[in-house]
Amino acid sequence: MRQKLQNIKNEALAMIMQTSDREELENIRIQYLGKSGYLNEIAKQLKDLELSDRIEAGKIFNDVKFAISSALEPKLKIENCKLKIDLDPTLPGTHPPVGHLHPVTQAIEEISSIFEKIGFSRVRYPEADWDWYVFESLNMPPGHPARDTLETFFIDAPVHPKLGQMVLTTHTSNGQVREMERVGKPPVRMINIAKCYRRQSDISHTVMFHQFEGLVIDSGISIPHLRGTIDYFIHHFFGPDRKSRLRPFHFQFTEPSFEVDITCDICLGKGCRLCKEGWLELGGAGMVHPNVLKAGKIDPDEFTGFAFGWGVERTFMMKSGVKIDDLRLLYGNDIRFLNQF
Ligand code: DAH
C-alpha cells in the first residue's frame, strides 16, 4: 500500500511538472483526485486494513493527496487567468494621464511667492464678510454710490448690530482692516489672495474670480515705496521688457489713488491694433486713506501705507504668451483648454 501510494505520487507530480496545458492539468486532477480517481479507489481499500496499518497508510495517503493537490492548484489558477485575459506581465504598463494645477492656482502660487520674497505675509480672510469690512471701514458709508459699481451679492442672514449685513466679498480689500486688527501695531505687510464675487458675466468677467491685495503700513511709507513694489512685481511676473505707469484715478479707500497700467506684450508700448495706445489696465492702487487707518485703530499721524488690489485672472492673462479671448474659458473645465498651461 505504501509503495503503491508513493508510485501514484511520483507519477502524478511528474505529469504535473511536464505540462502547462489547462486541459491536461484538469485531466490529471480528475484522474488522481476525482470521485473515481486513483486516490479515492485507494481510500476504499484502506477500510479493509488492520488498524495499525490503516493508521500508517492513512497518514501517507493524506501526504500524497496534499502533495498532488498543492502542485496542481497554483498551475490551474495561472492557466485560468490566461484563459480569461490575455495577460503578458512583461509588457510595460500604461501610464494614467498626469494632471497639473489649474492655471489660476499656478498664478496664485507665483504671485504669493514673488511677494513673500520681499517680506509680505500671505493671509486669507472670509469670502462672506460683513458690510463693515467690505465697504464701511473702507470709507464707503451706506448709500455711497461707489458701492453700486461693485455689483454685490447680499446674503440673507441676520444683520449684525455693529457690522451690518453679510455679503459675498466683492474685493479683497475687506482684508485691509481685518489685517490691521490682526497685527495690531505696524509694520503691516500683507498679501491677501482670495475669491471675490460680483453679479457680472461676460468675456472679461466671471461671477467668481480672484484678487490679490497688497497692504503695507509703517512709518514714512510714501508713493515711491508703492512704485518700487509694483515695478518689482511686474519685473518678476511679466519679465524685464514690460513697463508700468500710475494713472490718477479715484477709490474711496486710497488718497491719492491710481490705476496701474502695463505695456502691451505685443507691441511693448508702441501701440498696436489690440491695445491701441500701447498700455493695458492692470488694477487699482493708492496710499491708504486716513479714515481706513483709523477704522483699523492705527494713528494716521504716526503711520502711512500703500495698498493695491488686482484681479488674478486679468493679471495672468496679461502675461506674455498667454492669449485668452474669453475669461470664462478659465472656469469652463474643458481639459483641452486647461492642458495648454
Ligand atoms: N478694491 C478695488 C476693486 O476691487 C481695487 C483696489 C483699488 C484695491 C485700490 C486697492 C486699492 O487696495 O488701493 O475695484
XYZ file of C-alpha atoms and ligand atoms in Angstrom:
355
model
C 0.000 0.000 0.000
C 2.796 2.378 0.996
C 4.673 1.654 -2.225
C 1.537 1.968 -4.270
C 0.861 5.422 -2.810
C 4.471 6.556 -3.416
C 4.223 5.470 -7.042
C 0.957 7.350 -7.526
C 2.518 10.486 -6.035
C 5.700 10.346 -8.174
C 3.753 9.639 -11.311
C 1.264 12.486 -10.734
C 3.921 15.059 -9.800
C 5.979 14.204 -12.863
C 2.935 14.679 -15.102
C 2.029 17.980 -13.480
C 5.580 19.284 -13.884
C 5.657 18.474 -17.556
C 2.583 20.365 -18.641
C 1.095 23.854 -18.592
C -1.877 22.912 -20.645
C -5.096 23.613 -18.819
C -6.974 20.676 -20.271
C -4.206 18.217 -19.434
C -3.963 19.553 -15.906
C -7.704 19.196 -15.476
C -7.472 15.575 -16.690
C -4.715 14.871 -14.200
C -6.923 16.274 -11.459
C -9.845 14.056 -12.412
C -7.621 11.011 -12.829
C -5.966 11.333 -9.401
C -8.211 13.408 -7.189
C -11.615 12.966 -8.844
C -14.529 10.935 -7.461
C -13.478 7.734 -9.172
C -9.817 8.712 -9.312
C -6.867 6.671 -8.057
C -6.840 8.159 -4.609
C -10.498 7.501 -3.929
C -10.047 3.895 -5.056
C -7.263 3.527 -2.543
C -9.312 5.175 0.187
C -11.865 2.413 -0.230
C -9.167 -0.218 0.220
C -7.892 1.463 3.394
C -11.011 0.317 5.223
C -10.008 -3.344 4.918
C -6.590 -2.891 6.554
C -5.670 -3.827 10.100
C -5.995 -0.889 12.476
C -2.244 -0.185 12.893
C -1.622 -0.500 9.158
C -4.650 1.646 8.491
C -3.272 4.458 10.677
C 0.117 4.393 8.998
C -1.316 4.145 5.461
C -3.849 6.877 6.257
C -1.029 9.282 7.057
C 0.789 8.510 3.836
C -2.474 8.777 1.941
C -3.037 12.292 3.287
C 0.518 13.354 2.465
C 0.186 12.130 -1.096
C -3.167 13.803 -1.595
C -1.808 17.072 -0.221
C 1.323 16.918 -2.406
C -0.673 16.345 -5.588
C -3.269 18.995 -4.993
C -0.744 21.617 -3.936
C 1.287 21.009 -7.088
C -1.823 21.161 -9.235
C -3.775 24.107 -7.838
C -1.392 27.014 -8.450
C -0.831 25.866 -12.012
C -4.550 25.586 -12.659
C -5.037 29.086 -11.302
C -2.465 30.614 -13.634
C -3.958 28.774 -16.535
C -7.393 30.119 -15.578
C -6.064 33.649 -15.695
C -4.602 33.048 -19.087
C -7.925 31.863 -20.353
C -9.822 34.909 -19.145
C -7.462 37.777 -20.070
C -4.538 37.675 -22.333
C -2.065 38.755 -19.675
C 1.533 39.474 -20.541
C 3.268 40.593 -17.352
C 6.421 41.550 -19.260
C 4.694 44.369 -21.173
C 5.330 47.906 -19.840
C 2.266 49.369 -18.050
C 0.107 52.121 -19.450
C 0.561 55.352 -17.525
C -2.582 57.153 -16.312
C -2.650 60.773 -17.518
C -0.949 63.093 -15.010
C -2.679 66.438 -14.441
C -1.316 69.770 -13.274
C -2.505 72.674 -11.182
C -5.182 74.922 -12.666
C -3.608 77.964 -14.377
C -5.232 80.306 -11.851
C -3.784 78.259 -8.962
C -0.392 78.390 -10.671
C -0.706 82.171 -10.953
C -1.719 82.479 -7.275
C 1.300 80.445 -6.195
C 3.618 82.535 -8.355
C 2.164 85.835 -7.125
C 2.410 84.846 -3.457
C 5.970 83.602 -3.787
C 7.063 86.845 -5.519
C 5.652 88.928 -2.650
C 6.794 86.564 0.086
C 10.379 87.056 -1.127
C 10.213 90.723 -0.100
C 8.630 90.124 3.290
C 4.887 90.083 2.609
C 2.828 87.529 4.580
C 0.148 85.595 2.733
C -3.183 85.786 4.546
C -6.779 84.758 3.858
C -9.966 86.347 5.085
C -13.623 85.245 4.849
C -15.295 85.124 1.442
C -18.607 86.008 3.079
C -17.956 89.052 5.210
C -19.704 91.902 6.971
C -20.593 95.178 5.280
C -18.258 96.924 7.735
C -15.109 95.194 6.362
C -16.184 95.152 2.714
C -17.493 98.738 2.492
C -17.957 100.920 5.512
C -14.489 100.668 7.101
C -13.103 101.413 3.629
C -14.657 104.848 3.642
C -17.806 103.772 1.783
C -20.745 104.632 4.059
C -24.191 103.103 3.380
C -25.795 104.638 0.319
C -22.477 105.753 -1.147
C -22.561 105.474 -4.983
C -19.150 103.725 -5.056
C -20.912 100.642 -3.706
C -23.097 100.373 -6.799
C -20.141 99.693 -9.099
C -19.357 96.555 -7.116
C -22.463 94.547 -8.145
C -22.721 92.904 -4.727
C -24.411 89.622 -3.754
C -26.176 90.094 -0.424
C -26.602 87.178 1.953
C -29.958 86.515 3.502
C -28.664 86.359 7.088
C -29.432 88.295 10.260
C -27.932 91.797 10.221
C -25.124 92.292 12.748
C -25.877 95.236 15.051
C -22.441 96.810 14.532
C -21.011 95.202 11.392
C -24.176 95.331 9.274
C -25.312 92.987 6.535
C -23.359 89.982 5.334
C -22.251 89.977 1.679
C -20.065 87.903 -0.629
C -16.767 89.784 -0.772
C -16.654 91.895 -3.931
C -12.940 92.621 -3.478
C -10.025 91.516 -1.311
C -9.889 94.999 0.253
C -12.008 93.529 3.081
C -8.697 92.139 4.331
C -7.246 95.602 4.960
C -8.948 96.459 8.262
C -9.013 92.779 9.269
C -5.212 92.656 8.865
C -4.750 95.895 10.829
C -6.800 94.311 13.633
C -4.784 91.080 13.471
C -1.339 92.731 13.501
C -2.241 95.468 15.983
C 0.762 97.730 15.559
C 2.576 98.333 12.238
C 4.579 97.224 10.317
C 1.905 95.526 8.203
C 2.992 93.682 5.050
C 0.077 91.670 3.772
C -0.695 89.823 0.570
C -4.308 88.663 0.696
C -5.350 86.396 -2.194
C -8.958 85.241 -2.248
C -12.102 84.577 -4.234
C -14.373 87.530 -4.964
C -17.917 87.630 -6.307
C -19.813 90.150 -8.433
C -23.001 89.989 -10.448
C -21.228 90.219 -13.800
C -20.588 87.674 -16.527
C -19.185 88.471 -19.987
C -15.960 87.884 -21.930
C -13.903 89.767 -19.355
C -15.851 88.906 -16.163
C -16.799 85.750 -14.288
C -19.150 85.804 -11.302
C -16.409 84.239 -9.168
C -12.878 85.494 -9.678
C -9.749 86.113 -7.603
C -7.956 89.213 -6.445
C -4.658 89.802 -4.700
C -4.477 92.680 -2.292
C -1.243 94.147 -1.018
C -1.122 96.341 2.071
C 1.978 97.931 3.596
C 1.772 100.212 6.638
C 4.724 101.613 8.534
C 6.187 104.971 9.476
C 7.322 107.001 6.494
C 5.701 104.906 3.744
C 5.187 107.004 0.605
C 4.400 106.734 -3.114
C 7.953 105.708 -4.157
C 7.553 102.564 -1.985
C 4.362 101.726 -3.885
C 6.049 102.429 -7.204
C 9.084 100.300 -6.320
C 6.937 97.378 -5.151
C 4.852 97.453 -8.331
C 7.977 97.614 -10.521
C 9.499 94.702 -8.616
C 6.335 92.606 -9.111
C 5.970 93.466 -12.789
C 9.600 92.665 -13.439
C 9.292 89.226 -11.808
C 5.837 88.232 -13.014
C 5.828 89.645 -16.545
C 9.554 89.805 -17.356
C 12.065 92.642 -17.718
C 10.662 94.031 -21.020
C 7.339 95.233 -19.612
C 6.948 98.708 -18.089
C 4.259 100.156 -15.846
C 2.759 103.559 -15.158
C 0.490 105.012 -12.474
C -2.527 106.885 -13.826
C -4.535 109.150 -11.449
C -7.882 107.620 -10.509
C -10.387 107.591 -7.670
C -11.052 104.990 -4.999
C -12.788 105.728 -1.716
C -10.181 103.951 0.376
C -6.995 105.487 -1.049
C -5.798 109.060 -1.390
C -4.227 109.662 -3.821
C -5.480 106.758 -5.949
C -4.098 105.313 -9.153
C -4.761 102.783 -11.783
C -1.716 100.779 -12.768
C -1.142 100.214 -16.488
C 1.338 97.846 -18.083
C 2.793 97.974 -21.577
C 1.092 95.641 -24.045
C 3.007 92.389 -24.518
C 2.567 92.514 -28.293
C 3.841 95.997 -29.145
C 5.676 96.656 -25.827
C 4.115 100.106 -25.523
C 4.352 101.378 -29.100
C 0.616 100.983 -29.758
C -0.971 98.256 -31.881
C -4.339 97.057 -33.192
C -5.110 95.191 -29.963
C -4.134 97.693 -27.273
C -4.492 100.888 -29.358
C -2.310 103.097 -27.133
C 0.324 100.629 -26.004
C -0.972 100.311 -22.424
C -3.268 97.819 -20.715
C -5.004 98.417 -17.406
C -3.910 96.073 -14.590
C -5.693 97.243 -11.433
C -6.021 99.793 -8.632
C -3.573 101.136 -6.076
C -3.008 104.117 -3.824
C -1.994 105.499 -0.443
C -4.253 104.201 2.342
C -6.887 106.804 3.269
C -6.529 108.147 6.860
C -10.135 107.096 7.595
C -9.233 103.488 6.753
C -6.224 103.577 9.085
C -8.492 104.966 11.808
C -11.027 102.180 11.202
C -8.171 99.717 11.804
C -7.175 101.609 15.010
C -3.911 102.884 13.506
C -2.942 106.531 14.036
C -2.696 108.227 10.616
C -0.411 110.922 12.096
C 2.135 108.298 13.008
C 1.800 105.783 10.177
C 1.118 105.808 6.455
C 0.595 102.994 3.998
C 0.003 101.925 0.437
C -2.370 99.329 -0.992
C -3.125 97.700 -4.304
C -5.779 95.244 -5.461
C -5.666 93.442 -8.803
C -7.564 90.584 -10.424
C -5.554 87.340 -10.582
C -7.204 86.171 -13.830
C -6.683 89.534 -15.515
C -3.049 89.731 -14.389
C -2.459 86.158 -15.572
C -3.982 86.953 -18.979
C -1.580 89.828 -19.480
C 1.439 87.628 -19.038
C 3.499 87.337 -22.200
C 2.398 84.487 -24.383
C -0.958 83.929 -22.669
C -3.745 84.790 -25.064
C -7.267 84.179 -23.761
C -10.026 85.981 -25.577
C -12.783 84.944 -23.157
C -12.056 84.875 -19.428
C -14.917 82.442 -18.821
C -12.858 79.707 -20.530
C -10.749 79.514 -17.371
C -13.733 78.093 -15.500
C -15.323 76.030 -18.291
C -13.500 72.844 -17.176
C -12.572 71.960 -20.750
C -9.458 69.842 -20.382
C -8.302 70.693 -23.930
C -8.163 74.346 -22.939
C -6.595 73.799 -19.497
C -3.911 71.422 -20.805
C -2.290 74.292 -22.658
C -0.987 75.855 -19.445
N -10.784 97.016 -4.329
C -10.655 97.657 -5.633
C -11.590 96.960 -6.618
O -11.872 95.812 -6.487
C -9.262 97.584 -6.137
C -8.295 98.399 -5.336
C -8.033 99.675 -5.699
C -7.658 97.880 -4.234
C -7.141 100.462 -4.994
C -6.754 98.633 -3.516
C -6.507 99.927 -3.914
O -6.108 98.175 -2.453
O -5.593 100.653 -3.213
O -12.024 97.575 -7.536
